[in-house]
Amino acid sequence: MVDAAGGGLKLPSIPSGWRWASLASLVEPERGICYGIVQPGRHDPAGTPMVNSQDISDGAVAEAISFRVSSELSQRFSRSVLKGGEVLVTLVGANFGRVAVAPPRLAGFNTARPVGVVPVEKHPEFVALALRSPFAQRLMQVWANTTAQPTLNLKELGKLPVPVPPDEEVSKIASALSALDAKIELNRRMNRTIESATQALFDSWFVAHHPVLAKAEKGPPKQLEPADGWQIRTLGDLAEVVDCLHSKKPVRVESGPTLLQLDNILDDGTLDLTSTYSISPADYANWTSRMEAREGDCVITNVGRVGAAARIPRAVMAALGRNMTGIRLRAEFPFPAFLITLLTSRWMREEIADKTDSGTILDALNVRSIPTLRVPWGGIEIVAAFERLAAPLRSRMEGNLVEIGKLTALRDALLPRLVSGEIRLAGARSLKGI
């Protein structure tokens, strides 16, 4: 039994043959637990990639690490240089408590101060799963210093209790849950690939003005030419723009209709409803008095994370949250895949940047400016042809997101039971082939 809190913390029961160990006791003694670079300075394009807290999410590390520090500075913080296989824990700020294992591709990378580096001697996948369990997450929250923002020091991190099963059982648990994590990450990668493809198609057709359709019969692809030439229209020509209700945010309830939140909007234009903000029917009626968002509508944010946009998927209805604007296509423009691709395009990001007011606290996009956002237009035929190509791709993305939600719920239900021994696996292949 680990005296994890220094005062006799009562630990949950675990099966016979398992033991509790402090996280620090599982670490390579010659390295120890550490955190990364305290003051990284400016981005150095020729420097060493640095993993920061926002690069860690849901058990995985981002594929692309954009920020780099000077190689000289990285060498001064050599203890936090990754070899691959370390457990990474975010210790500070808004991303507090995230956990992932550094994959081999991160060898040679460094980490930022908010990221704790835990070089465990063996079974890093299982240790990471244990730290993602509700029990460990609760301890991190309780032990954190929250004076300004949540901060867990290395001493407290090292005291975290970790259940240690026999090696054979560790492998079974890690294999089962890693299969779920891998499928979740595969779906996310597929969505990133589809989003990149649709954006490339949009740029080619509507920015570079080269719309081309492959022909089923023999012969060269067909170059589409607009009857009335390329022109610039406005978003207000194509859609109604409806502002959200400007009232105090309603109280959250345990179950009820959904009030959309900024966190529901993903960067690829999909709407993640894994976690929803439920409100009472009376509040919902009030917050949908101007518009009830439904399938095919889009929402766009106008304060803070300005210009984040998502499309409402099939069978979903919701109220617009604070600082959100609804966009509903006019009947004569039934092109929802075109609309969301436009709203998440580089073209529109630049348009929004031109119309965004920089405030002392938060940037803001005036709702009156949204209908004036410019739209590259090649005529109904070309937009309809783009819609036929993009619509099934966007639907696939939304289907992948639904599957991610189901797999995440399954994983989150199994994780605490497996790492505590409440559920025992008969074989390592139990969740393979999902």
XYZ file of C-alpha atoms in Angstrom:
434
model
C 0.000 0.000 0.000
C 1.489 3.327 -1.104
C 1.356 6.250 1.312
C 0.632 8.379 -1.753
C -0.623 11.488 0.007
C 1.914 11.420 2.828
C -0.954 10.854 5.243
C -2.243 7.367 4.576
C -4.325 7.698 1.412
C -6.853 4.889 1.208
C -6.411 3.160 -2.136
C -9.046 1.135 -3.999
C -8.964 -2.640 -3.725
C -7.122 -4.473 -6.484
C -6.941 -8.185 -7.347
C -4.615 -10.605 -5.634
C -1.228 -10.573 -7.350
C -1.471 -6.866 -8.162
C 0.311 -4.140 -6.188
C 0.279 -0.374 -5.823
C 3.428 1.583 -6.669
C 4.235 5.273 -6.741
C 4.811 6.666 -10.215
C 8.322 7.742 -9.188
C 9.249 4.152 -8.300
C 8.461 3.018 -11.868
C 10.818 5.529 -13.514
C 14.291 4.925 -14.940
C 16.522 5.997 -12.006
C 19.207 7.556 -14.195
C 16.703 9.935 -15.801
C 13.945 10.681 -13.304
C 10.789 12.719 -13.808
C 11.343 16.193 -15.223
C 9.618 18.968 -17.084
C 10.710 20.756 -20.227
C 11.988 24.134 -21.361
C 10.898 26.999 -19.115
C 11.375 29.956 -21.482
C 11.535 28.691 -25.075
C 11.783 32.146 -26.662
C 10.897 32.769 -30.287
C 10.086 30.118 -32.863
C 13.260 28.926 -34.603
C 12.382 27.375 -38.001
C 15.700 25.482 -38.042
C 15.504 24.396 -34.407
C 14.270 21.403 -32.406
C 10.516 20.632 -32.326
C 9.022 21.240 -28.865
C 5.929 19.391 -27.627
C 3.578 21.685 -25.705
C 0.461 20.936 -23.679
C -1.937 21.659 -26.560
C -0.150 18.999 -28.636
C -1.390 16.284 -26.249
C -5.016 15.209 -26.429
C -7.051 12.115 -25.606
C -4.089 9.768 -25.227
C -2.212 10.872 -28.350
C 0.403 13.410 -29.422
C -0.274 15.585 -32.467
C 1.325 14.378 -35.687
C 2.656 17.830 -36.549
C 4.588 19.751 -33.899
C 4.773 23.285 -35.253
C 6.855 25.144 -32.656
C 10.646 24.796 -32.640
C 13.242 26.061 -30.173
C 16.887 26.751 -30.902
C 18.970 23.574 -30.836
C 21.347 25.230 -28.374
C 18.513 25.853 -25.906
C 17.218 22.313 -26.374
C 20.648 20.918 -25.508
C 20.669 22.943 -22.275
C 17.466 21.108 -21.308
C 18.821 17.693 -22.275
C 16.922 15.838 -19.518
C 13.619 16.502 -21.267
C 14.838 15.485 -24.733
C 12.633 12.574 -25.767
C 13.796 9.125 -26.822
C 10.311 7.758 -27.476
C 8.313 5.676 -25.019
C 8.126 8.268 -22.232
C 4.802 9.022 -20.565
C 3.911 12.696 -21.081
C 1.643 14.478 -18.585
C 0.427 18.065 -18.898
C 1.014 19.755 -15.537
C -0.116 23.357 -16.008
C -3.006 25.390 -17.367
C -6.106 24.805 -19.445
C -4.869 21.450 -20.786
C -4.069 20.130 -17.292
C -4.081 16.354 -16.765
C -3.697 15.151 -20.346
C -1.612 12.002 -20.751
C 0.005 10.264 -23.730
C 2.981 8.081 -24.599
C 5.659 9.721 -26.751
C 5.784 7.692 -30.000
C 9.170 6.774 -31.540
C 8.784 9.552 -34.146
C 9.319 12.119 -31.365
C 12.864 10.926 -30.624
C 15.089 14.005 -30.386
C 12.181 16.389 -29.743
C 12.018 18.430 -26.547
C 9.079 19.507 -24.376
C 7.776 22.739 -22.872
C 7.538 23.544 -19.157
C 3.849 22.505 -18.894
C 4.695 18.958 -20.023
C 6.048 16.463 -17.501
C 8.327 13.763 -18.918
C 8.032 10.399 -17.130
C 10.547 7.828 -18.471
C 9.057 4.654 -16.986
C 11.174 1.510 -17.135
C 8.485 -0.670 -18.726
C 4.861 -0.790 -19.830
C 4.470 2.934 -20.649
C 1.128 2.314 -22.377
C -0.359 0.786 -19.236
C 1.078 3.485 -16.961
C -0.407 6.155 -19.238
C -3.787 4.406 -19.114
C -3.620 4.285 -15.310
C -2.896 8.030 -15.202
C -5.877 8.669 -17.486
C -8.213 6.786 -15.120
C -10.760 8.797 -13.089
C -8.957 7.889 -9.835
C -5.596 9.316 -10.941
C -7.215 12.314 -12.622
C -9.114 13.116 -9.434
C -5.906 12.971 -7.380
C -4.149 15.292 -9.823
C -6.959 17.807 -9.503
C -6.969 17.590 -5.692
C -3.184 17.820 -5.327
C -2.762 20.649 -7.839
C -2.040 24.195 -6.761
C -4.927 26.222 -8.192
C -4.028 29.739 -6.997
C -3.756 31.123 -10.543
C -4.160 28.053 -12.748
C -3.975 24.318 -12.045
C -0.326 23.346 -11.505
C 0.995 19.976 -10.342
C 4.606 19.940 -9.179
C 6.937 17.045 -9.940
C 6.984 15.821 -6.342
C 3.214 15.347 -6.325
C 3.316 13.803 -9.792
C 5.822 11.223 -8.567
C 3.579 10.329 -5.618
C 0.643 9.334 -7.822
C -0.325 5.711 -7.092
C -0.287 3.326 -10.048
C -1.767 -0.199 -9.954
C 0.776 -2.754 -11.183
C -0.649 -6.079 -12.413
C 1.497 -9.066 -13.427
C 3.274 -8.478 -16.748
C 1.010 -10.827 -18.710
C -2.126 -9.005 -17.588
C -0.554 -5.603 -18.257
C -0.054 -6.620 -21.878
C -3.667 -7.761 -22.241
C -5.091 -4.539 -20.822
C -2.787 -2.278 -22.824
C -3.500 -4.240 -26.004
C -7.273 -4.032 -25.556
C -7.460 -0.329 -24.786
C -4.756 0.577 -27.291
C -6.875 -1.068 -30.002
C -9.687 1.343 -29.176
C -7.313 4.316 -29.063
C -5.829 3.284 -32.413
C -9.253 3.067 -34.076
C -10.233 6.464 -32.656
C -7.006 8.006 -33.949
C -7.451 6.306 -37.354
C -10.876 7.908 -37.739
C -9.415 11.282 -36.813
C -6.636 10.880 -39.382
C -9.215 9.913 -42.008
C -11.161 13.079 -41.259
C -8.025 15.202 -41.529
C -7.252 13.590 -44.889
C -10.796 14.114 -46.196
C -10.796 17.736 -45.014
C -7.461 18.366 -46.761
C -8.811 16.815 -49.970
C -11.995 18.898 -50.004
C -10.038 22.082 -49.257
C -7.597 21.310 -52.083
C -10.558 20.784 -54.411
C -12.125 24.068 -53.278
C -8.863 25.978 -53.836
C -8.440 24.451 -57.283
C -11.994 25.132 -58.402
C -12.905 28.433 -56.777
C -9.622 30.205 -56.042
C -7.434 29.063 -58.948
C -10.533 28.761 -61.231
C -9.718 25.276 -62.562
C -12.859 23.168 -62.013
C -12.307 19.790 -63.670
C -14.570 16.733 -63.681
C -13.177 13.327 -64.610
C -15.151 11.672 -67.412
C -16.459 8.124 -67.119
C -15.916 7.451 -70.819
C -12.563 7.538 -72.581
C -11.156 10.959 -73.255
C -9.706 13.880 -71.335
C -11.386 15.288 -68.197
C -14.038 17.919 -68.786
C -13.054 21.520 -67.980
C -16.085 23.321 -66.545
C -16.599 26.909 -67.636
C -19.150 29.206 -65.974
C -21.687 30.697 -68.359
C -21.353 34.173 -66.888
C -17.682 34.132 -65.845
C -16.130 34.073 -62.397
C -17.447 36.615 -59.965
C -17.429 37.554 -56.293
C -20.648 37.287 -54.324
C -21.302 37.720 -50.612
C -22.320 35.237 -47.955
C -25.513 37.236 -47.479
C -26.453 36.513 -51.112
C -26.444 32.778 -50.424
C -27.645 32.472 -46.845
C -29.505 34.049 -43.956
C -27.242 35.134 -41.105
C -28.864 34.942 -37.653
C -27.259 36.267 -34.476
C -27.470 34.358 -31.195
C -29.508 35.552 -28.236
C -27.663 38.173 -26.182
C -28.686 37.032 -22.713
C -27.057 35.527 -19.666
C -25.962 31.958 -20.319
C -28.669 29.589 -19.065
C -28.033 27.167 -16.216
C -26.774 23.738 -17.222
C -29.060 20.810 -16.365
C -28.408 17.075 -16.212
C -30.417 16.272 -19.338
C -32.294 18.318 -21.880
C -31.928 20.048 -25.260
C -28.476 21.188 -26.385
C -26.974 24.669 -26.229
C -23.961 24.647 -28.557
C -20.576 25.560 -27.068
C -17.267 26.594 -28.612
C -15.714 23.258 -27.600
C -18.248 21.435 -29.800
C -16.747 23.015 -32.937
C -13.765 21.131 -34.341
C -11.173 22.651 -36.655
C -12.306 20.500 -39.594
C -15.841 21.910 -39.583
C -17.521 18.986 -37.843
C -19.577 19.246 -34.670
C -18.440 17.068 -31.761
C -21.399 16.325 -29.490
C -19.623 13.788 -27.270
C -20.090 16.273 -24.428
C -23.117 18.557 -24.582
C -24.355 21.510 -22.535
C -27.978 20.680 -21.720
C -30.525 23.332 -20.777
C -34.153 23.307 -19.664
C -36.963 23.219 -22.263
C -37.992 26.740 -21.232
C -34.468 28.092 -21.753
C -34.230 26.182 -25.035
C -37.426 27.802 -26.304
C -35.967 31.199 -25.458
C -32.557 30.509 -27.025
C -34.121 29.153 -30.241
C -36.550 32.066 -30.617
C -34.375 33.489 -33.408
C -33.125 30.226 -34.894
C -33.066 26.526 -34.062
C -29.976 25.085 -35.746
C -30.837 22.001 -37.783
C -29.280 19.654 -40.353
C -27.343 21.553 -43.023
C -27.136 24.820 -41.090
C -23.722 26.137 -40.107
C -22.569 27.986 -37.006
C -19.640 30.387 -36.812
C -18.062 32.004 -33.759
C -17.520 35.738 -33.608
C -15.566 36.342 -30.361
C -12.296 34.862 -29.069
C -11.698 31.916 -31.381
C -13.066 33.993 -34.235
C -14.295 32.202 -37.352
C -14.527 28.645 -36.005
C -17.291 27.019 -38.047
C -19.160 23.716 -38.100
C -22.067 22.142 -39.935
C -25.045 20.715 -38.054
C -25.167 16.963 -38.833
C -28.177 14.805 -39.572
C -30.836 14.362 -36.858
C -29.380 17.132 -34.674
C -31.193 20.244 -33.512
C -29.643 22.733 -31.105
C -29.669 26.292 -29.812
C -26.902 28.713 -30.738
C -24.601 29.364 -27.790
C -23.224 32.735 -26.790
C -20.996 34.468 -29.352
C -22.246 32.198 -32.144
C -23.967 33.118 -35.387
C -26.194 30.809 -37.408
C -25.952 30.557 -41.197
C -28.849 28.996 -43.119
C -28.714 28.597 -46.890
C -31.483 30.168 -48.920
C -33.796 27.725 -50.718
C -32.289 28.560 -54.116
C -28.788 27.591 -52.915
C -29.053 23.998 -51.561
C -25.305 23.420 -51.216
C -24.429 22.622 -47.560
C -21.135 20.847 -48.355
C -20.007 23.850 -50.389
C -20.978 26.167 -47.522
C -18.985 24.410 -44.782
C -15.986 23.943 -47.085
C -16.123 27.660 -47.866
C -16.377 28.627 -44.180
C -13.352 26.500 -43.209
C -11.259 27.462 -46.247
C -8.070 29.511 -46.309
C -9.940 32.016 -48.474
C -12.522 32.592 -45.715
C -9.911 32.709 -42.939
C -8.279 35.619 -44.758
C -11.658 37.283 -45.322
C -12.518 36.999 -41.634
C -9.087 38.265 -40.568
C -9.667 41.420 -42.629
C -12.971 42.079 -40.858
C -11.956 41.126 -37.313
C -11.606 43.859 -34.702
C -8.656 43.358 -32.334
C -9.760 44.075 -28.779
C -7.736 44.568 -25.633
C -9.034 41.246 -24.286
C -10.617 39.260 -27.142
C -10.764 39.661 -30.900
C -14.271 39.992 -32.319
C -16.050 39.684 -35.660
C -19.025 42.021 -35.864
C -22.138 40.035 -36.771
C -23.073 42.743 -39.285
C -19.835 41.968 -41.154
C -20.626 38.272 -41.659
C -23.132 38.733 -44.540
C -20.546 40.892 -46.333
C -17.876 38.164 -46.363
C -16.875 37.561 -49.976
C -17.560 34.268 -51.762
C -15.779 33.146 -54.970
C -18.539 32.097 -57.345
C -18.489 30.265 -60.656
C -22.205 29.843 -61.181
C -24.817 27.320 -60.058
C -23.593 24.492 -62.323
C -20.049 24.560 -60.973
C -21.166 24.860 -57.340
C -23.627 21.981 -57.869
C -20.846 19.848 -59.375
C -18.633 20.612 -56.366
C -21.511 19.706 -54.031
C -21.904 16.291 -55.687
C -18.231 15.547 -55.032
C -17.944 17.066 -51.558
C -21.263 15.994 -50.001
C -20.416 12.276 -49.584
C -16.986 13.207 -48.212
C -18.484 15.511 -45.577
C -21.038 12.824 -44.679
C -18.195 10.346 -44.232
C -16.469 12.768 -41.854
C -19.624 13.128 -39.777
C -20.059 9.338 -39.698
C -16.469 8.920 -38.532
C -17.101 11.439 -35.761
C -20.177 9.534 -34.568
C -18.085 6.353 -34.465
C -15.357 8.187 -32.544
C -17.969 9.174 -29.957
C -19.156 5.584 -29.525
C -15.619 4.195 -29.297
C -14.620 6.914 -26.832
C -17.603 6.115 -24.611
C -16.713 2.403 -24.701
C -13.058 3.087 -23.922
C -13.880 5.478 -21.098
C -16.262 2.941 -19.575
C -13.721 0.116 -19.785
C -10.583 2.049 -18.791
C -11.182 2.436 -15.023
C -12.512 -1.101 -14.702
C -9.616 -2.683 -16.568
C -6.787 -0.756 -14.879
C -8.302 -1.428 -11.438
C -8.836 -5.138 -12.080
C -12.628 -4.886 -11.741
C -12.868 -6.478 -15.196
C -10.376 -9.168 -16.188
C -9.546 -10.027 -19.797
C -9.346 -13.628 -20.931
C -7.084 -12.864 -23.893
C -5.077 -10.100 -25.455
C -7.227 -10.070 -28.607
C -10.504 -9.268 -26.844
C -11.011 -5.893 -28.532
C -8.989 -6.423 -31.697
C -10.632 -6.062 -35.065
C -12.969 -3.252 -34.048
